[in-house]
């Protein structure tokens, strides 16, 4: 009955989304203010109940997986007797469950908007909730029409087929929900943009209402991408942290658009400029989420991330993509001319720096989009091509590296108009730091051009990140400024990690017998044993690898070759040893006929700084979000007090 209960809740939620959309449309069309006021009173409660019902539906599916109800087809296809955390994570480790999670988060976001949003004019808020219902309705239709997660099996399966072993990892238990929170947050930004276009209310108040949603989505995307990168690094056993795979790019593209949108909406909130550009970015950011969804769900990609291989589902998403993006762009074309131009500013100003930053991010987005779609287009004409690091790395560097210079200088500029002469002291300091780093690395190492430039710019940006605090009391510095500084410092840390990994990584592939030693970089590794071990749903051959750094004390690493029995699959489980200056990465391979074992070892200096940087960027975003929300609450409290005094005076 739990599955039927979940399905009924899902149908009711879909019906309420239709009602929410209808009421919103009537409010926007009605000429009679009294009738419109009555109808608009319905929209908020409907949005709240819709979100509750969607959450109930997802909870029902979670219970089905937790109880291992093999009469539910989805559970039988994707679960087995596993540790409880993976049994629950299997709920979203498949196509149907992940789409239900998507629409649930979207509905709950609508609930939050209905409950807490008080800054938008009523008509804009109703239009936003109608836009949110419009997007959600398409996903409800998609799930109910072609991806029913509650379909029954009669008779029930004797045992489940199990979850892909690569997904049975704690990193994958949290990585998809973080990404979905990011995608759905961008759907809210999209609905805000549609609502503002419909009512022509593109104001600083609108931007201040939209900014926390964009910031929240950006934080989740940042942390989701960082977690996904680290998961792929240690779980897939190939020693890389980013390969420009289409499924990786599917999450990177919305992040690039969201980063541009975040800076643009800040300009609109602070200086009432970039009105139409902000609206356009709101549309593009969610469009990139939809493009990513289409790539991963349509079956045109094969990957551990790509759940669906059903052209029917792909066609459905393509139709949704056309409706959402085509409709939004058409609305933008019709209404953008009626949105009043914002305040003007000089190119040498903070707004000007943010515009340059936006242009560079948009160019990077275009590069990734073209590189991702080009092989798919050529394959449709029977020509297979591969687009990888030789294209993405140098082409994106042409825009990424200059953007870092602007990132260092921009926060020092004043709003509206400024001059470089005023900040020539910090500019000289940045130049000296960059040149000193460049010379120091150049004379002590022999590395490639791009890693060299990357490390020099990372040093410059690390110094520049904290320059906005110069001459100010650290205790009185707003949280939003702390957030900006830490996020920019995170970019410097991550960039240094990427450049160092590219420049200094040492790899060794060997075949050794027990007792033999191999060296990789400053490490010595001795294969002590290879023994069988057993886990909750797997067996494995485990190596006992004694390692020591530069003649120091020894430590034991245990890379494994695992064999799962549901589904039957063999995986390599790497073993890593982390120091402050890098990571030793070991993988156990197959046994040769002469009794030797294949070992693959990497010494990767400063590679962990890549993910430390990602965490710092996310932390900076979180501090900024807390600071913005705190400021908004104070402003709202002050407005309430002023209104109360006025009423008392009257």
Coordinates of C-alpha atoms in Angstrom, one line a residue, residues 156-634:
X156 CA 7.4 -9.9 -6.7
X157 CA 11.0 -10.6 -7.5
X158 CA 12.8 -13.3 -5.5
X159 CA 15.8 -11.0 -5.1
X160 CA 17.0 -7.6 -6.3
X161 CA 19.4 -7.0 -9.1
X162 CA 21.5 -4.7 -6.9
X163 CA 23.0 -1.2 -7.3
X164 CA 25.9 -0.4 -9.6
X165 CA 29.0 -1.1 -7.3
X166 CA 30.5 2.2 -8.5
X167 CA 27.6 3.9 -6.9
X168 CA 27.9 2.0 -3.6
X169 CA 30.0 4.7 -2.1
X170 CA 29.4 7.3 0.6
X171 CA 30.4 10.0 -1.9
X172 CA 27.6 9.0 -4.2
X173 CA 25.1 9.0 -1.4
X174 CA 25.5 12.8 -1.1
X175 CA 26.8 14.0 -4.4
X176 CA 23.5 13.7 -6.5
X177 CA 21.3 15.4 -3.9
X178 CA 23.7 18.4 -3.7
X179 CA 23.6 18.7 -7.5
X180 CA 19.8 18.5 -7.6
X181 CA 19.6 21.2 -5.0
X182 CA 21.7 23.3 -7.3
X183 CA 19.7 22.5 -10.4
X184 CA 16.4 23.2 -8.7
X185 CA 17.7 26.4 -7.2
X186 CA 18.3 27.6 -10.7
X187 CA 14.8 26.6 -11.6
X188 CA 13.7 29.1 -8.9
X189 CA 15.9 31.8 -10.5
X190 CA 14.3 30.9 -13.8
X191 CA 10.8 31.3 -12.3
X192 CA 11.8 34.7 -10.8
X193 CA 13.0 35.8 -14.2
X194 CA 9.8 34.8 -15.9
X195 CA 7.7 36.4 -13.2
X196 CA 9.7 39.7 -13.5
X197 CA 9.3 39.7 -17.3
X198 CA 5.6 39.1 -17.1
X199 CA 5.1 42.0 -14.6
X200 CA 8.0 44.2 -15.8
X201 CA 9.2 44.5 -12.2
X202 CA 13.0 44.2 -12.6
X203 CA 14.1 46.2 -9.6
X204 CA 16.8 46.0 -6.9
X205 CA 14.2 44.5 -4.6
X206 CA 13.6 41.8 -7.1
X207 CA 17.3 41.1 -7.3
X208 CA 17.6 41.0 -3.5
X209 CA 14.8 38.5 -3.4
X210 CA 16.4 36.4 -6.1
X211 CA 20.0 36.5 -4.8
X212 CA 19.7 34.1 -1.9
X213 CA 18.2 31.4 -4.2
X214 CA 21.0 31.9 -6.8
X215 CA 23.6 31.9 -4.0
X216 CA 22.1 28.7 -2.5
X217 CA 22.0 27.0 -5.8
X218 CA 25.6 28.0 -6.6
X219 CA 26.9 26.7 -3.2
X220 CA 25.2 23.4 -3.8
X221 CA 26.5 23.1 -7.3
X222 CA 30.0 24.0 -6.1
X223 CA 30.0 21.4 -3.4
X224 CA 28.3 18.8 -5.6
X225 CA 30.8 19.2 -8.3
X226 CA 33.7 19.1 -5.8
X227 CA 32.4 16.0 -4.2
X228 CA 31.7 14.4 -7.6
X229 CA 35.3 15.2 -8.7
X230 CA 36.8 13.6 -5.6
X231 CA 34.5 10.5 -5.9
X232 CA 35.6 10.0 -9.5
X233 CA 39.2 10.4 -8.5
X234 CA 39.4 7.8 -5.8
X235 CA 36.6 5.4 -6.9
X236 CA 37.2 5.0 -10.6
X237 CA 40.9 4.1 -10.2
X238 CA 42.3 6.1 -13.0
X239 CA 44.0 8.8 -10.9
X240 CA 42.4 11.8 -12.6
X241 CA 40.1 14.4 -11.1
X242 CA 38.5 15.8 -14.3
X243 CA 38.4 14.4 -17.8
X244 CA 35.9 16.8 -19.5
X245 CA 33.5 13.9 -19.8
X246 CA 30.1 15.0 -21.1
X247 CA 28.4 14.0 -17.8
X248 CA 31.0 16.1 -15.9
X249 CA 30.4 19.0 -18.3
X250 CA 26.6 18.6 -17.7
X251 CA 27.1 19.9 -14.2
X252 CA 29.9 22.4 -15.0
X253 CA 27.8 24.3 -17.6
X254 CA 25.0 25.3 -15.1
X255 CA 27.8 26.3 -12.6
X256 CA 29.4 28.6 -15.0
X257 CA 26.1 30.3 -15.8
X258 CA 25.2 30.4 -12.1
X259 CA 28.5 32.1 -11.3
X260 CA 27.8 34.8 -14.0
X261 CA 24.3 35.2 -12.7
X262 CA 25.4 35.5 -9.1
X263 CA 27.7 38.4 -9.9
X264 CA 25.1 40.0 -12.2
X265 CA 22.3 39.9 -9.7
X266 CA 24.6 41.4 -7.1
X267 CA 25.2 44.4 -9.4
X268 CA 21.4 44.7 -9.9
X269 CA 20.7 44.5 -6.2
X270 CA 23.5 47.0 -5.3
X271 CA 23.4 49.5 -8.2
X272 CA 20.3 48.9 -10.2
X273 CA 22.2 48.0 -13.3
X274 CA 22.4 45.0 -15.7
X275 CA 18.6 44.5 -15.6
X276 CA 18.0 42.6 -18.9
X277 CA 21.4 40.8 -18.7
X278 CA 20.4 39.4 -15.3
X279 CA 17.1 38.2 -16.6
X280 CA 18.8 36.6 -19.6
X281 CA 21.3 34.8 -17.3
X282 CA 18.4 33.5 -15.2
X283 CA 17.0 31.9 -18.3
X284 CA 20.4 30.5 -19.5
X285 CA 21.4 29.1 -16.1
X286 CA 18.3 26.9 -15.9
X287 CA 18.5 26.1 -19.6
X288 CA 22.0 24.6 -18.9
X289 CA 20.5 22.5 -16.2
X290 CA 17.9 21.2 -18.7
X291 CA 20.6 20.5 -21.3
X292 CA 22.6 18.6 -18.7
X293 CA 19.5 16.6 -17.8
X294 CA 18.8 15.8 -21.4
X295 CA 22.4 14.6 -21.9
X296 CA 22.4 12.4 -18.8
X297 CA 18.8 11.0 -19.2
X298 CA 18.3 10.7 -22.9
X299 CA 20.5 7.6 -23.4
X300 CA 22.8 9.4 -25.9
X301 CA 25.6 9.0 -23.3
X302 CA 27.0 5.9 -21.7
X303 CA 28.4 6.5 -18.2
X304 CA 28.0 5.4 -14.6
X305 CA 26.2 8.8 -14.2
X306 CA 23.9 8.3 -17.2
X307 CA 20.9 6.4 -15.8
X308 CA 18.5 6.2 -18.8
X309 CA 19.0 4.6 -22.1
X310 CA 15.5 5.1 -23.4
X311 CA 15.0 7.3 -26.5
X312 CA 11.3 7.8 -25.5
X313 CA 12.4 9.5 -22.3
X314 CA 15.0 11.5 -24.2
X315 CA 12.4 12.7 -26.6
X316 CA 10.1 13.8 -23.7
X317 CA 12.9 15.8 -22.1
X318 CA 13.8 17.3 -25.4
X319 CA 10.2 18.5 -25.7
X320 CA 10.4 20.0 -22.2
X321 CA 13.7 21.6 -23.1
X322 CA 12.1 23.2 -26.2
X323 CA 9.1 24.4 -24.3
X324 CA 11.0 25.9 -21.4
X325 CA 13.9 27.4 -23.2
X326 CA 12.0 28.4 -26.4
X327 CA 9.1 29.8 -24.4
X328 CA 11.4 31.8 -22.1
X329 CA 13.5 33.2 -24.9
X330 CA 10.4 34.2 -26.8
X331 CA 9.0 35.9 -23.7
X332 CA 12.4 37.6 -23.3
X333 CA 12.4 38.8 -26.9
X334 CA 8.9 40.2 -26.5
X335 CA 9.3 41.9 -23.1
X336 CA 13.0 42.8 -22.8
X337 CA 12.5 46.0 -24.7
X338 CA 9.9 47.1 -22.1
X339 CA 12.2 46.6 -19.2
X340 CA 13.7 50.1 -18.3
X341 CA 17.4 50.4 -18.7
X342 CA 19.3 50.4 -15.4
X343 CA 21.9 52.8 -14.1
X344 CA 24.9 53.5 -16.3
X345 CA 28.5 53.0 -15.2
X346 CA 32.1 53.5 -16.4
X347 CA 34.1 50.5 -17.7
X348 CA 36.7 51.3 -15.0
X349 CA 34.4 50.5 -12.1
X350 CA 33.4 47.4 -10.0
X351 CA 30.4 47.0 -12.3
X352 CA 32.7 47.1 -15.3
X353 CA 35.0 44.4 -13.8
X354 CA 31.9 42.2 -13.1
X355 CA 30.8 42.7 -16.7
X356 CA 34.2 41.5 -18.0
X357 CA 34.0 38.6 -15.6
X358 CA 30.5 37.8 -16.9
X359 CA 31.7 37.9 -20.5
X360 CA 34.6 35.6 -19.7
X361 CA 32.3 33.1 -17.9
X362 CA 29.9 33.2 -20.8
X363 CA 32.7 32.5 -23.2
X364 CA 33.8 29.5 -21.1
X365 CA 30.3 28.3 -21.1
X366 CA 30.2 28.5 -24.9
X367 CA 33.5 26.6 -25.1
X368 CA 32.3 23.8 -22.9
X369 CA 28.9 23.6 -24.6
X370 CA 30.4 23.4 -28.1
X371 CA 33.0 20.8 -27.0
X372 CA 30.3 18.7 -25.3
X373 CA 27.7 18.8 -28.2
X374 CA 30.1 18.6 -31.2
X375 CA 30.9 14.8 -30.9
X376 CA 27.1 14.1 -30.5
X377 CA 26.3 16.1 -33.7
X378 CA 29.1 14.5 -35.7
X379 CA 28.0 11.0 -34.5
X380 CA 24.5 11.7 -35.8
X381 CA 26.1 12.0 -39.3
X382 CA 28.2 8.8 -38.8
X383 CA 31.4 10.4 -37.9
X384 CA 32.9 9.6 -34.5
X385 CA 35.2 12.2 -33.0
X386 CA 36.6 12.7 -29.5
X387 CA 36.9 16.1 -27.8
X388 CA 39.0 16.1 -24.7
X389 CA 41.7 17.9 -22.8
X390 CA 43.7 18.9 -25.9
X391 CA 40.7 21.1 -26.9
X392 CA 39.2 22.2 -23.6
X393 CA 42.4 23.0 -21.6
X394 CA 44.1 25.5 -23.9
X395 CA 41.0 27.1 -25.3
X396 CA 39.3 27.6 -22.0
X397 CA 42.7 28.9 -20.6
X398 CA 42.5 31.8 -23.1
X399 CA 39.5 33.2 -21.2
X400 CA 40.1 31.7 -17.7
X401 CA 43.6 33.2 -17.1
X402 CA 42.7 36.8 -18.0
X403 CA 39.5 36.4 -15.9
X404 CA 41.7 35.7 -12.8
X405 CA 43.5 39.1 -13.3
X406 CA 40.1 40.8 -13.3
X407 CA 39.1 38.8 -10.3
X408 CA 42.0 40.1 -8.4
X409 CA 41.5 43.8 -9.4
X410 CA 37.7 44.1 -9.5
X411 CA 37.0 44.0 -5.7
X412 CA 39.3 47.0 -5.2
X413 CA 37.4 49.2 -7.6
X414 CA 34.6 51.6 -6.5
X415 CA 31.1 51.4 -7.8
X416 CA 30.0 53.5 -10.9
X417 CA 33.4 55.1 -11.7
X418 CA 37.0 54.7 -10.6
X419 CA 40.5 54.9 -11.9
X420 CA 43.4 52.5 -12.0
X421 CA 45.7 55.3 -10.6
X422 CA 43.9 55.2 -7.3
X423 CA 44.8 51.5 -6.8
X424 CA 48.2 51.5 -8.4
X425 CA 49.9 50.5 -5.1
X426 CA 48.0 47.1 -4.9
X427 CA 48.5 46.7 -8.7
X428 CA 52.2 46.9 -8.3
X429 CA 52.1 44.5 -5.4
X430 CA 50.1 42.0 -7.5
X431 CA 52.6 42.3 -10.4
X432 CA 55.6 41.8 -8.1
X433 CA 54.0 38.7 -6.5
X434 CA 53.2 37.2 -9.9
X435 CA 56.6 37.9 -11.3
X436 CA 58.4 36.6 -8.2
X437 CA 56.4 33.4 -8.2
X438 CA 57.0 33.0 -12.0
X439 CA 60.7 33.4 -11.6
X440 CA 61.0 31.2 -8.5
X441 CA 59.2 28.3 -10.2
X442 CA 60.9 28.8 -13.5
X443 CA 64.4 28.6 -12.1
X444 CA 63.7 25.7 -9.8
X445 CA 61.6 23.4 -12.0
X446 CA 61.1 22.5 -15.7
X447 CA 57.3 22.5 -16.1
X448 CA 55.0 23.4 -18.9
X449 CA 53.8 26.9 -19.8
X450 CA 50.2 26.6 -18.6
X451 CA 51.0 25.1 -15.2
X452 CA 53.7 27.8 -14.7
X453 CA 51.3 30.6 -15.5
X454 CA 48.6 29.0 -13.4
X455 CA 50.8 28.8 -10.3
X456 CA 52.0 32.4 -10.7
X457 CA 48.4 33.7 -11.0
X458 CA 47.3 31.5 -8.1
X459 CA 50.0 33.2 -5.9
X460 CA 48.8 36.7 -7.1
X461 CA 45.2 35.9 -6.5
X462 CA 45.9 34.5 -3.1
X463 CA 47.4 37.8 -2.0
X464 CA 44.7 39.9 -3.9
X465 CA 41.8 37.9 -2.3
X466 CA 42.3 39.6 1.1
X467 CA 43.1 43.1 -0.1
X468 CA 39.5 44.3 0.3
X469 CA 40.1 44.0 4.1
X470 CA 43.1 46.4 3.9
X471 CA 42.6 49.3 6.3
X472 CA 39.3 48.0 7.7
X473 CA 38.4 46.6 11.0
X474 CA 38.2 42.8 10.6
X475 CA 35.6 42.5 13.4
X476 CA 33.3 45.0 11.6
X477 CA 33.8 43.5 8.1
X478 CA 30.4 42.3 6.8
X479 CA 30.0 38.5 6.4
X480 CA 29.3 39.0 2.7
X481 CA 32.8 40.6 2.3
X482 CA 34.4 37.7 4.2
X483 CA 32.5 35.3 2.0
X484 CA 33.8 37.0 -1.2
X485 CA 37.4 37.0 0.1
X486 CA 37.3 33.3 1.1
X487 CA 35.6 32.2 -2.1
X488 CA 38.3 34.1 -4.2
X489 CA 41.0 32.6 -2.0
X490 CA 39.5 29.2 -2.7
X491 CA 39.8 29.8 -6.4
X492 CA 43.5 30.5 -5.9
X493 CA 44.0 27.4 -3.8
X494 CA 42.1 25.2 -6.3
X495 CA 44.0 26.7 -9.2
X496 CA 47.4 26.0 -7.5
X497 CA 46.3 22.4 -6.9
X498 CA 45.4 21.9 -10.6
X499 CA 48.6 23.4 -11.9
X500 CA 50.8 21.5 -9.4
X501 CA 49.0 18.2 -10.2
X502 CA 49.5 18.8 -13.9
X503 CA 53.2 19.8 -13.5
X504 CA 54.6 17.4 -10.9
X505 CA 52.6 14.1 -11.0
X506 CA 54.7 11.0 -11.2
X507 CA 53.2 7.7 -12.3
X508 CA 54.6 4.2 -12.2
X509 CA 53.0 1.0 -13.5
X510 CA 54.9 -2.2 -12.4
X511 CA 54.6 -5.9 -11.8
X512 CA 56.1 -7.1 -8.6
X513 CA 56.2 -10.2 -6.4
X514 CA 55.6 -10.2 -2.7
X515 CA 58.6 -8.7 -0.9
X516 CA 59.7 -6.5 -3.8
X517 CA 60.0 -2.7 -3.6
X518 CA 59.2 0.0 -6.1
X519 CA 59.9 3.8 -5.9
X520 CA 57.6 6.6 -7.1
X521 CA 58.7 10.2 -6.5
X522 CA 59.9 10.4 -2.8
X523 CA 58.0 7.2 -1.9
X524 CA 59.1 3.6 -1.4
X525 CA 56.4 0.9 -1.6
X526 CA 56.9 -2.8 -0.7
X527 CA 54.3 -5.4 -1.5
X528 CA 54.0 -7.5 1.7
X529 CA 50.9 -9.7 1.1
X530 CA 47.9 -10.3 -1.2
X531 CA 45.1 -11.9 0.8
X532 CA 41.3 -12.6 0.4
X533 CA 38.9 -10.5 2.5
X534 CA 35.1 -10.2 2.7
X535 CA 32.7 -7.3 3.0
X536 CA 28.9 -7.1 3.5
X537 CA 28.1 -7.7 -0.1
X538 CA 31.5 -8.4 -1.8
X539 CA 34.7 -10.4 -1.6
X540 CA 38.1 -9.0 -2.5
X541 CA 41.8 -9.6 -2.9
X542 CA 43.6 -7.1 -0.7
X543 CA 47.2 -6.0 -1.0
X544 CA 49.3 -5.2 2.1
X545 CA 51.5 -2.4 0.8
X546 CA 54.1 -0.9 3.2
X547 CA 55.0 2.6 2.1
X548 CA 57.4 5.3 3.5
X549 CA 58.0 8.9 2.5
X550 CA 61.6 10.0 1.9
X551 CA 63.0 7.4 4.3
X552 CA 60.5 8.2 7.1
X553 CA 58.3 5.8 9.2
X554 CA 56.4 3.2 7.3
X555 CA 52.6 3.0 6.9
X556 CA 50.3 0.3 5.4
X557 CA 48.0 0.8 2.5
X558 CA 45.4 -1.8 1.4
X559 CA 44.2 -1.4 -2.2
X560 CA 41.7 -4.0 -3.2
X561 CA 40.2 -5.8 -6.2
X562 CA 36.5 -6.4 -5.2
X563 CA 33.9 -8.7 -6.7
X564 CA 30.3 -7.9 -6.1
X565 CA 27.7 -10.6 -6.5
X566 CA 24.6 -8.4 -7.1
X567 CA 25.1 -7.3 -9.7
X568 CA 28.1 -9.4 -10.6
X569 CA 30.9 -6.9 -11.2
X570 CA 34.6 -6.4 -10.5
X571 CA 36.0 -3.1 -9.3
X572 CA 39.3 -1.7 -8.2
X573 CA 39.3 0.1 -4.9
X574 CA 42.2 2.4 -4.6
X575 CA 44.1 3.2 -1.4
X576 CA 45.3 6.7 -0.8
X577 CA 47.7 8.3 1.7
X578 CA 47.4 12.0 2.2
X579 CA 50.1 14.4 3.3
X580 CA 50.0 18.2 3.4
X581 CA 52.0 18.4 0.2
X582 CA 50.1 15.7 -1.8
X583 CA 48.8 12.2 -2.1
X584 CA 50.1 8.8 -2.8
X585 CA 47.6 6.9 -4.9
X586 CA 47.8 3.1 -5.2
X587 CA 45.8 0.6 -7.3
X588 CA 46.1 -3.2 -7.2
X589 CA 45.9 -4.8 -10.7
X590 CA 45.7 -8.4 -11.9
X591 CA 48.0 -11.3 -11.1
X592 CA 50.3 -12.4 -14.0
X593 CA 51.1 -16.1 -14.8
X594 CA 54.5 -15.9 -13.1
X595 CA 53.0 -14.8 -9.7
X596 CA 53.7 -11.1 -10.0
X597 CA 51.0 -8.5 -9.2
X598 CA 50.4 -5.4 -11.2
X599 CA 50.6 -2.2 -9.2
X600 CA 49.8 1.3 -10.3
X601 CA 51.2 4.1 -8.2
X602 CA 50.9 7.9 -8.5
X603 CA 52.6 10.6 -6.4
X604 CA 50.4 13.6 -6.9
X605 CA 51.9 16.8 -5.2
X606 CA 49.3 19.2 -3.9
X607 CA 46.4 17.5 -5.7
X608 CA 44.2 17.7 -2.5
X609 CA 44.4 21.5 -2.8
X610 CA 42.0 21.2 -5.7
X611 CA 39.2 20.0 -3.4
X612 CA 40.3 22.2 -0.5
X613 CA 39.8 25.1 -2.9
X614 CA 36.3 23.8 -3.8
X615 CA 35.3 23.6 -0.2
X616 CA 36.7 27.1 0.5
X617 CA 34.6 28.4 -2.5
X618 CA 31.5 26.8 -1.1
X619 CA 32.3 28.1 2.4
X620 CA 32.7 31.6 1.1
X621 CA 29.3 31.3 -0.6
X622 CA 27.8 30.1 2.6
X623 CA 29.2 33.0 4.6
X624 CA 28.0 35.4 1.9
X625 CA 24.5 33.8 2.0
X626 CA 24.3 34.2 5.8
X627 CA 25.5 37.8 5.6
X628 CA 22.9 38.6 2.9
X629 CA 20.0 36.9 4.7
X630 CA 21.0 38.6 8.0
X631 CA 21.1 42.0 6.2
X632 CA 17.7 41.4 4.6
X633 CA 16.2 40.4 7.9
X634 CA 17.5 43.6 9.6

